[in-house]
PDB file of C-alpha atoms in Angstrom:
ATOM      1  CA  UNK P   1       0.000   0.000   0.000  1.00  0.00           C
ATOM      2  CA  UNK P   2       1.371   3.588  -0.794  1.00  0.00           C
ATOM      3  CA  UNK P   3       1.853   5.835   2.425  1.00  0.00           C
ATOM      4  CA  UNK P   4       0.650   9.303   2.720  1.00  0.00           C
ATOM      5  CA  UNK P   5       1.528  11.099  -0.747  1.00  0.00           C
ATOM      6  CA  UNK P   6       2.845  15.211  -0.205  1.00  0.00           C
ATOM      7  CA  UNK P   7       2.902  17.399  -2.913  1.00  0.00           C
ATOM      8  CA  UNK P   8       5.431  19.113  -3.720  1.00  0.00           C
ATOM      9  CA  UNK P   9       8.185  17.802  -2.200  1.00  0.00           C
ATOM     10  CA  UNK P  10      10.177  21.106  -1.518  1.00  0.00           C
ATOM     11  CA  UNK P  11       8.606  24.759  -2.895  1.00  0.00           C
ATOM     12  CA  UNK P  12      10.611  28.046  -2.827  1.00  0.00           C
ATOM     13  CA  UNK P  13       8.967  30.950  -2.941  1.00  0.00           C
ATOM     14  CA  UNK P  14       8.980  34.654  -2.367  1.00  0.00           C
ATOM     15  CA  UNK P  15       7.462  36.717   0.529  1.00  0.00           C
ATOM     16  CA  UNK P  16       3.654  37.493  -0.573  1.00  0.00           C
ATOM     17  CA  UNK P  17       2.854  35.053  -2.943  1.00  0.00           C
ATOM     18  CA  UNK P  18       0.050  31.785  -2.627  1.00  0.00           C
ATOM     19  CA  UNK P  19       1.483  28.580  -1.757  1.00  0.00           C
ATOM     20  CA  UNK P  20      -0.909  25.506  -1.547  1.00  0.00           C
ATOM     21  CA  UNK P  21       0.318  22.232  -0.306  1.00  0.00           C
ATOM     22  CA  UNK P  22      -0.950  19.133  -0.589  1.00  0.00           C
ATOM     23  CA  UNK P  23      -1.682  15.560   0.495  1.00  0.00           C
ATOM     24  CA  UNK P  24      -2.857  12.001   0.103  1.00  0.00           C
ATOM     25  CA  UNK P  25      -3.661  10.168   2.874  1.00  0.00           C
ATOM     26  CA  UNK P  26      -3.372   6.588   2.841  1.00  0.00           C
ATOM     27  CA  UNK P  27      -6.778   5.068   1.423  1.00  0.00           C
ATOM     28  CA  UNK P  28      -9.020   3.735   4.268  1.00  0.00           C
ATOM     29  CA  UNK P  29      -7.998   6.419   7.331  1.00  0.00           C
ATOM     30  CA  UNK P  30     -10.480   8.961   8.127  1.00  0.00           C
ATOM     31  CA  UNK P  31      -8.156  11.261  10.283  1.00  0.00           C
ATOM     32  CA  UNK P  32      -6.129  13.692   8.393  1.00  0.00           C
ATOM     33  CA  UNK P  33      -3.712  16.231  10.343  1.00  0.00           C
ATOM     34  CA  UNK P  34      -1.559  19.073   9.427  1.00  0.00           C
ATOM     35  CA  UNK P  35       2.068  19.549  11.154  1.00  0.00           C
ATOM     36  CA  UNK P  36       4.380  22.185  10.589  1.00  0.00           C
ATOM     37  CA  UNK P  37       7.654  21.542  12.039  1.00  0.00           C
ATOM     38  CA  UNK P  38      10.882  24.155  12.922  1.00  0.00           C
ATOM     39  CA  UNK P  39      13.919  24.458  14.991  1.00  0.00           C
ATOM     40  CA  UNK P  40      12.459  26.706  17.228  1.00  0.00           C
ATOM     41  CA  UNK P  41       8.985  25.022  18.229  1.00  0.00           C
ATOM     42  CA  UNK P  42       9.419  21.734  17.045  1.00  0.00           C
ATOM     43  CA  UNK P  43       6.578  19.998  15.653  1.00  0.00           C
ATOM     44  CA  UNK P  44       3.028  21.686  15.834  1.00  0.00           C
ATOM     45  CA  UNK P  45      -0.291  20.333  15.194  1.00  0.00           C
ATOM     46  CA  UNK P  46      -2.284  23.058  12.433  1.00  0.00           C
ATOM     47  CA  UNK P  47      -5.372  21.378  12.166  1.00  0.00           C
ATOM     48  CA  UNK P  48      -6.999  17.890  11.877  1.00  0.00           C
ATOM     49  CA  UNK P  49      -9.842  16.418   9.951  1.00  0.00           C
ATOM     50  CA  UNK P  50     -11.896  13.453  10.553  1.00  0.00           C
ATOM     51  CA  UNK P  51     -14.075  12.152   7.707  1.00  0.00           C
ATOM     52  CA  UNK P  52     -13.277  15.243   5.754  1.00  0.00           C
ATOM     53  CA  UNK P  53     -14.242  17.735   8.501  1.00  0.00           C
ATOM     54  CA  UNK P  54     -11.919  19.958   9.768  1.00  0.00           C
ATOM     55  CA  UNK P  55     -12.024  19.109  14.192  1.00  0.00           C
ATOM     56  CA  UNK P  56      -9.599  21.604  15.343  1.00  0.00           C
ATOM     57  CA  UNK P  57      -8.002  24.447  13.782  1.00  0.00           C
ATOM     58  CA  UNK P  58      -6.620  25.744  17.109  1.00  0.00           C
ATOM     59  CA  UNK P  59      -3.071  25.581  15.800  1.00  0.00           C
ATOM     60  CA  UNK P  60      -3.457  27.548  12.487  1.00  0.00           C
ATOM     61  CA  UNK P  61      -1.253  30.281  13.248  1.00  0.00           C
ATOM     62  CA  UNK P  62      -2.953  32.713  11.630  1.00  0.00           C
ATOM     63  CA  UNK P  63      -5.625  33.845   9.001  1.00  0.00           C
ATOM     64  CA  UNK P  64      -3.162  33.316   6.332  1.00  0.00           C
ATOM     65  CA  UNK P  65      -3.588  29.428   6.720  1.00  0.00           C
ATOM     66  CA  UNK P  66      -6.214  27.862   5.677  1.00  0.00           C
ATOM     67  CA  UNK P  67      -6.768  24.169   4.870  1.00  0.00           C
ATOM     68  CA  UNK P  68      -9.454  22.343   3.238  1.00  0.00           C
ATOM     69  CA  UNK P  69     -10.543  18.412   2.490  1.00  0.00           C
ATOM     70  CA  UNK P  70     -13.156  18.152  -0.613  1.00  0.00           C
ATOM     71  CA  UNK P  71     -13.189  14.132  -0.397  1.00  0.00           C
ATOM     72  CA  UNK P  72     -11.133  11.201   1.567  1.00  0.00           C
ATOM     73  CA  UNK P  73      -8.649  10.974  -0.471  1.00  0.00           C
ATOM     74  CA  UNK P  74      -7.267  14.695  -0.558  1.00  0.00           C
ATOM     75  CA  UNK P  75      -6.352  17.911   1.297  1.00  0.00           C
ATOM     76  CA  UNK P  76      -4.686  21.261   0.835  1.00  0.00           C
ATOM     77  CA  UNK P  77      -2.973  23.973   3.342  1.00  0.00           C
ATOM     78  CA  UNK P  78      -2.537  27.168   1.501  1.00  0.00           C
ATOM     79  CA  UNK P  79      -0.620  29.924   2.635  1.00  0.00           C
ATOM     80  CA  UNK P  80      -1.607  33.581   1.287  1.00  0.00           C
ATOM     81  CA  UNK P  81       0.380  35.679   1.367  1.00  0.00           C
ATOM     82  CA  UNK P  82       3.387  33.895   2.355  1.00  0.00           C
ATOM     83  CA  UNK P  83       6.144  35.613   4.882  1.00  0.00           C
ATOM     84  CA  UNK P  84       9.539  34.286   5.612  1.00  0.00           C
ATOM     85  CA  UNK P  85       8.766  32.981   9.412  1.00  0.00           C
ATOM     86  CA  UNK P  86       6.645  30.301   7.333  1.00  0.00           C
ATOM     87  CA  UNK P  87       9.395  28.468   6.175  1.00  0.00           C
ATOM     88  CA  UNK P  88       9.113  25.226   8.271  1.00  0.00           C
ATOM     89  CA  UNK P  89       8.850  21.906   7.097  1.00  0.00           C
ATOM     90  CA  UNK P  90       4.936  20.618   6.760  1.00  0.00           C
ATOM     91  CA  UNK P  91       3.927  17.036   7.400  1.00  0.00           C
ATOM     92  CA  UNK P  92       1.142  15.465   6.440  1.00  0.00           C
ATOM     93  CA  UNK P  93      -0.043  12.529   8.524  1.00  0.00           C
ATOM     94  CA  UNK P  94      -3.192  10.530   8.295  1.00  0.00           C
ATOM     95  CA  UNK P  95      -4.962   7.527  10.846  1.00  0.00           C
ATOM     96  CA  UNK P  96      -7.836   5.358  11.541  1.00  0.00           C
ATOM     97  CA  UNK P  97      -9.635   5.155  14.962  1.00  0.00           C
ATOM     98  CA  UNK P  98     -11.918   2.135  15.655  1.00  0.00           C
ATOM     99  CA  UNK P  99     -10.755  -0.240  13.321  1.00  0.00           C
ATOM    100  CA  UNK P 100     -10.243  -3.830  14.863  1.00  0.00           C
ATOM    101  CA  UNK P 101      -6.941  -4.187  16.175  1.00  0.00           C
ATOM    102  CA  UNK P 102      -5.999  -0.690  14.793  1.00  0.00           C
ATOM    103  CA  UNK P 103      -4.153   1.707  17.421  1.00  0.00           C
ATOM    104  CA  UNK P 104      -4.708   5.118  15.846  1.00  0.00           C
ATOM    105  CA  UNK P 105      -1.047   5.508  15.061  1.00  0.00           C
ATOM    106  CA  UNK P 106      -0.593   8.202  12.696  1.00  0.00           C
ATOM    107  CA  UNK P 107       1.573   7.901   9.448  1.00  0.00           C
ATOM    108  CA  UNK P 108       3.051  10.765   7.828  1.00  0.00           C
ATOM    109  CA  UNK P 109       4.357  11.674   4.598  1.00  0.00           C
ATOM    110  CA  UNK P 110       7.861  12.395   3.298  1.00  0.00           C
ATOM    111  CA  UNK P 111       6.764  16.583   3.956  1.00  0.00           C
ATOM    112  CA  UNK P 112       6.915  19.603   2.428  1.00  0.00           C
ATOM    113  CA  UNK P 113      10.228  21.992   2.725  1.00  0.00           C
ATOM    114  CA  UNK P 114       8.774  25.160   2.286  1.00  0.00           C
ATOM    115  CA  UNK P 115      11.104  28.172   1.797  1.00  0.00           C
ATOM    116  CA  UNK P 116       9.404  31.478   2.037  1.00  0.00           C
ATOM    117  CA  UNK P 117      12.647  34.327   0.804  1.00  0.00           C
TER     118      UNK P 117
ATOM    119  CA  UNK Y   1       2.063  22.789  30.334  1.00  0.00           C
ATOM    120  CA  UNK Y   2       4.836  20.503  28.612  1.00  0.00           C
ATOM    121  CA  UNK Y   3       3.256  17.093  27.820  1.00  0.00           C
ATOM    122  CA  UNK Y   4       5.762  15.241  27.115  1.00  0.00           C
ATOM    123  CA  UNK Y   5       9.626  15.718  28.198  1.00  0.00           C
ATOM    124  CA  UNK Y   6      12.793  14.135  26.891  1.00  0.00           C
ATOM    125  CA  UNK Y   7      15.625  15.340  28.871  1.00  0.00           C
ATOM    126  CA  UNK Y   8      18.205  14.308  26.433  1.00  0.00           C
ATOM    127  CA  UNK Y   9      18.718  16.483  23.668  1.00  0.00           C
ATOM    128  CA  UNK Y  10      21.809  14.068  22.347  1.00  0.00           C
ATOM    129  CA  UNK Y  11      23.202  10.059  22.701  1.00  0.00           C
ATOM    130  CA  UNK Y  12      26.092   8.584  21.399  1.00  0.00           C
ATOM    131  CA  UNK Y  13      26.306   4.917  21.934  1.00  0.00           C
ATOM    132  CA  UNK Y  14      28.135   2.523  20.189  1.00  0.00           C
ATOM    133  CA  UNK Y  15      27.506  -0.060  17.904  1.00  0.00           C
ATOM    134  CA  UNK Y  16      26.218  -3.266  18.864  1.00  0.00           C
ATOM    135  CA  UNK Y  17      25.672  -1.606  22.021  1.00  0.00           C
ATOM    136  CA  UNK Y  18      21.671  -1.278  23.860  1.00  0.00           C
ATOM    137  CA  UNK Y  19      20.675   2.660  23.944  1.00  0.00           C
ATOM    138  CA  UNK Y  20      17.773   4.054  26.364  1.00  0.00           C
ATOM    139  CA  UNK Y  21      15.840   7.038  25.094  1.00  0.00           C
ATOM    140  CA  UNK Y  22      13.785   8.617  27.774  1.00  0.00           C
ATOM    141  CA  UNK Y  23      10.571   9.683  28.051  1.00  0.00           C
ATOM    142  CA  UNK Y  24       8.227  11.376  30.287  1.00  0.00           C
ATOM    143  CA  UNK Y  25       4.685  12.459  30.319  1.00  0.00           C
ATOM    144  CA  UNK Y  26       1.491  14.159  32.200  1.00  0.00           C
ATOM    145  CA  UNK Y  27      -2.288  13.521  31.954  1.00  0.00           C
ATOM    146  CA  UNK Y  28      -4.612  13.271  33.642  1.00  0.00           C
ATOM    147  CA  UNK Y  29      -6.809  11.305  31.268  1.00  0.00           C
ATOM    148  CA  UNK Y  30      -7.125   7.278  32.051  1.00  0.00           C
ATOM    149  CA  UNK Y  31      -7.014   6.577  28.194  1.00  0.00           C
ATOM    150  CA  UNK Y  32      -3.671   7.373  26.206  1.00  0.00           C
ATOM    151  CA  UNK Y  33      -1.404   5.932  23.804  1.00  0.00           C
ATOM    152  CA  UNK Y  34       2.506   6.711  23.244  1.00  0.00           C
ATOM    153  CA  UNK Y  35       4.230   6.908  20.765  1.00  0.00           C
ATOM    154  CA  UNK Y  36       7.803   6.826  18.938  1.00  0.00           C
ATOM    155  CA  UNK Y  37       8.748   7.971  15.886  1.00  0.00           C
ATOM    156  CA  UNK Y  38      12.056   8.279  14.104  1.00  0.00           C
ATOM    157  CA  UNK Y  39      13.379  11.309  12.187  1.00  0.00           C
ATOM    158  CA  UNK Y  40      16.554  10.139  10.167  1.00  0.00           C
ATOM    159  CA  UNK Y  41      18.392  13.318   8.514  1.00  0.00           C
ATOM    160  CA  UNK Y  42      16.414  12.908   5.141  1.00  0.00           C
ATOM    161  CA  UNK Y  43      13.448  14.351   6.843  1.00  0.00           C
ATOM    162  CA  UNK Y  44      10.508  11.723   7.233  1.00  0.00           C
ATOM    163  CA  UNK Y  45       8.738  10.572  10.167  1.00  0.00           C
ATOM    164  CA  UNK Y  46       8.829   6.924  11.033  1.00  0.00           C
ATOM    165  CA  UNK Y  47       6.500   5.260  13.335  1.00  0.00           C
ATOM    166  CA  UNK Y  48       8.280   2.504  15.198  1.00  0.00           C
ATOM    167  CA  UNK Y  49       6.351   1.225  18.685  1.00  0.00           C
ATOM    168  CA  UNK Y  50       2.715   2.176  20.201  1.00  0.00           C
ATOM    169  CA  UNK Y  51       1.926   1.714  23.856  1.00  0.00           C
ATOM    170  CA  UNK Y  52      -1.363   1.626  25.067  1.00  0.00           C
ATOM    171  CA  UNK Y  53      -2.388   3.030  28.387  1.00  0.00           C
ATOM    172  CA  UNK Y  54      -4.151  -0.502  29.225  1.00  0.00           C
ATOM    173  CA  UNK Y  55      -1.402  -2.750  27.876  1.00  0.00           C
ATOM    174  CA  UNK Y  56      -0.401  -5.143  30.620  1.00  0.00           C
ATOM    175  CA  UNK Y  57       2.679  -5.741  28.772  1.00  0.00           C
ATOM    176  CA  UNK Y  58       5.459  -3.692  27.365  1.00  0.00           C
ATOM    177  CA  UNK Y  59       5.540  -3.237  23.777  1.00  0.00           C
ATOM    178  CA  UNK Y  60       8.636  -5.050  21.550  1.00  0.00           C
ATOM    179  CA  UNK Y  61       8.823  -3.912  17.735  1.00  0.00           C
ATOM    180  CA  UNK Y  62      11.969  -6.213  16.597  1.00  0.00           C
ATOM    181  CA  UNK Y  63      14.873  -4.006  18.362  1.00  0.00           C
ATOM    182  CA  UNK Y  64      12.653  -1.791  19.723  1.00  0.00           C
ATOM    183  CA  UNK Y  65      10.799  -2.075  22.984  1.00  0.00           C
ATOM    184  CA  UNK Y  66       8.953   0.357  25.080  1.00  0.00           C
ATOM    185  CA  UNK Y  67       9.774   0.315  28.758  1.00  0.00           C
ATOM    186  CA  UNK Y  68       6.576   1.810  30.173  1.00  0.00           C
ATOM    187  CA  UNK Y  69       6.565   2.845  33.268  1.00  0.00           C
ATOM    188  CA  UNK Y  70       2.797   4.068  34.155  1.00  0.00           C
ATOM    189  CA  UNK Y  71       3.129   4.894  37.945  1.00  0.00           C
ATOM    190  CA  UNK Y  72       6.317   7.016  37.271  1.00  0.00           C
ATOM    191  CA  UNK Y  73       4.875   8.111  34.113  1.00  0.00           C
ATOM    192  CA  UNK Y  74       7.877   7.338  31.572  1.00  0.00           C
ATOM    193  CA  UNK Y  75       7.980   5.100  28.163  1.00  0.00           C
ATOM    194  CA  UNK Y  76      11.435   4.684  27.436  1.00  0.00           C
ATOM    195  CA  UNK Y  77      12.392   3.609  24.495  1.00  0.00           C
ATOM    196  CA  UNK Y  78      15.749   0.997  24.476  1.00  0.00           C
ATOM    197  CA  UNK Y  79      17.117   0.053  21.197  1.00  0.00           C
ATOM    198  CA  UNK Y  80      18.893  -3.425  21.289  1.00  0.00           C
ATOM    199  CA  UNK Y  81      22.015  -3.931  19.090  1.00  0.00           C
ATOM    200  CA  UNK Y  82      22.319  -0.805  17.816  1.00  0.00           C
ATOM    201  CA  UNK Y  83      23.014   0.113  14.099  1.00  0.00           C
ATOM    202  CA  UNK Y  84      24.562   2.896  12.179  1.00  0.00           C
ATOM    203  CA  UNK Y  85      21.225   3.522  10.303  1.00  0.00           C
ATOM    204  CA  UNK Y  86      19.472   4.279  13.924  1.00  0.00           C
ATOM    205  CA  UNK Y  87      21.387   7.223  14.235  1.00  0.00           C
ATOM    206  CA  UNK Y  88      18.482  10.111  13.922  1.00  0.00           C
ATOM    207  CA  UNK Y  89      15.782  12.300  15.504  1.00  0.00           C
ATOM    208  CA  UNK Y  90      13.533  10.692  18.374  1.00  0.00           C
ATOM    209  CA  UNK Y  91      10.520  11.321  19.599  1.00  0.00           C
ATOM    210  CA  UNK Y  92       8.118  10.245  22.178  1.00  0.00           C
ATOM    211  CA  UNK Y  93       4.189  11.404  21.704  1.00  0.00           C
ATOM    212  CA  UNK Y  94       1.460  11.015  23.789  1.00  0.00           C
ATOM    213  CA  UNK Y  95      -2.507  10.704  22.276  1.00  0.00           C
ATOM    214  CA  UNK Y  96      -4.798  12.483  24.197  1.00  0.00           C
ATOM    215  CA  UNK Y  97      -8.869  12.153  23.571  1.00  0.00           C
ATOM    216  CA  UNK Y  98     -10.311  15.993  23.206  1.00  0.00           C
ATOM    217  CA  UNK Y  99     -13.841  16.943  24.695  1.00  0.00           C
ATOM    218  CA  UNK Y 100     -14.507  17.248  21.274  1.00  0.00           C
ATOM    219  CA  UNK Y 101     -14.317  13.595  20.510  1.00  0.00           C
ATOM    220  CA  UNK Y 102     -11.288  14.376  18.679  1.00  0.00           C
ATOM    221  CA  UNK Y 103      -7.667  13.669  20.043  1.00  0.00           C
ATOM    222  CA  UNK Y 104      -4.102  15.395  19.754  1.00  0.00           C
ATOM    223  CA  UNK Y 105      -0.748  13.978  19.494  1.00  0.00           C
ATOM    224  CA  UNK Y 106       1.750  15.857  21.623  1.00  0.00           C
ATOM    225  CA  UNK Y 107       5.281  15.526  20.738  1.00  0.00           C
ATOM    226  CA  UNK Y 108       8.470  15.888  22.588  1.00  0.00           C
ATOM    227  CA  UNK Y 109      11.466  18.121  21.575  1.00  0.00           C
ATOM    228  CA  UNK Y 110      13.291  14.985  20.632  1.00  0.00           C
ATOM    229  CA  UNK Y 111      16.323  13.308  21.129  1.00  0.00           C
ATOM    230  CA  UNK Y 112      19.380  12.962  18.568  1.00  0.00           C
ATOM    231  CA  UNK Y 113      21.209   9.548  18.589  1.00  0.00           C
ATOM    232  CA  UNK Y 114      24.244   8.886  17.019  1.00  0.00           C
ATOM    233  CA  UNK Y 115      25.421   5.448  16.534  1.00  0.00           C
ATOM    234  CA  UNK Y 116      29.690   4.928  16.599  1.00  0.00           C
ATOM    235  CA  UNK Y 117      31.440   2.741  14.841  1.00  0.00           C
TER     236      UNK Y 117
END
């Protein structure tokens, strides 16, 4: 089975412009989360989804995140405009809860490096 | 509040030699799981071992194995016969359940191992 798919796999960009990232979680899981990881805070959970509805968006820094899940099998965080403190690395990660025998562990993609000049 | 602390920033231990990673946590909720992932230097996260909050015994993934402590409120992770390809990023997470019937992962600040020849 293919893991969780992240799209693109590094993206350089300059202060101000749209950036939309993206992800496939692995086919079957109904939880879908956002991370955006950096030196300085470690890894931080942006925002979840289960069965395409976002949960919690407590961690969305600010109103120039967004993220959205139109069906199971995809998701986007945009950024507009970008700034440089956004450069981080995002993860995608995806579960299931209440499967027999399943634990809930979350499996995460390969991320995004996301350089914001 | 911190959820979960791992004291060591950096390891070194040798080849062929056991390792102990440690980790602590707080909650006050009866139902968790912990985690550990591994963050080699190409950039992915790698789920290696789950512990349950109810698990009678101590989880064993291969080399891995979870030393869980609940009273003193650890999960150490030891690594048996260790390998150059373990050296990387650790880190110990804890699953929470939200009031919202959701549930968060808190991660640690991580540990860096380095395996010697």
């Amino acid at each position: 089975d293919a893991g969780v798919i992240q799209s693109p796999r590094h993206e350089v960009t300059e202060m101000g412009q749209e950036v939309t990232l993206r992800c496939k979680p692995i086919s079957g899981h109904d939880y879908l989360f956002w991370y955006r990881q950096t030196m300085m805070r470690g890894l931080e959970l942006l925002i979840y989804f289960n069965n395409n509805v976002p949960i919690d968006d407590s961690g969305m820094p600010e109103d120039r995140f967004s993220a959205k899940m139109p069906n199971a099998s995809f998701s986007t965080l945009k950024i507009q405009p970008s700034e440089p403190r956004d450069s981080a690395v995002y993860f995608c990660a995806s579960s299931s809860l209440g499967l027999a025998g399943d634990t809930d562990t979350q499996y995460f993609g390969p991320g995004t490096r996301l350089t914001v000049l | 509040a911190q959820k979960i602390t791992q004291t060591q920033p950096g390891m070194f231990v040798q080849e062929k030699e056991a390792v102990t990673l440690d980790c602590t946590y707080d909650t006050s909720d009866p139902s968790y799981g912990l985690f550990w992932y591994k963050q080699p230097s190409s950039g992915e996260m790698i789920f290696l071992i789950y512990q349950g909050s109810y698990d009678q015994q101590n989880a064993t993934e291969g080399r891995y194995s979870l030393n869980f402590q609940k009273a003193r409120k650890s999960a150490n992770l030891v690594i048996s016969a260790s390998q150059l390809g373990d050296s990387a990023m650790y880190f110990c997470a804890m699953r929470e359940a939200l009031e919202n019937s959701g549930y968060a992962l808190n991660f640690g600040k991580g540990t860096s191992l380095l395996v010697t020849p």
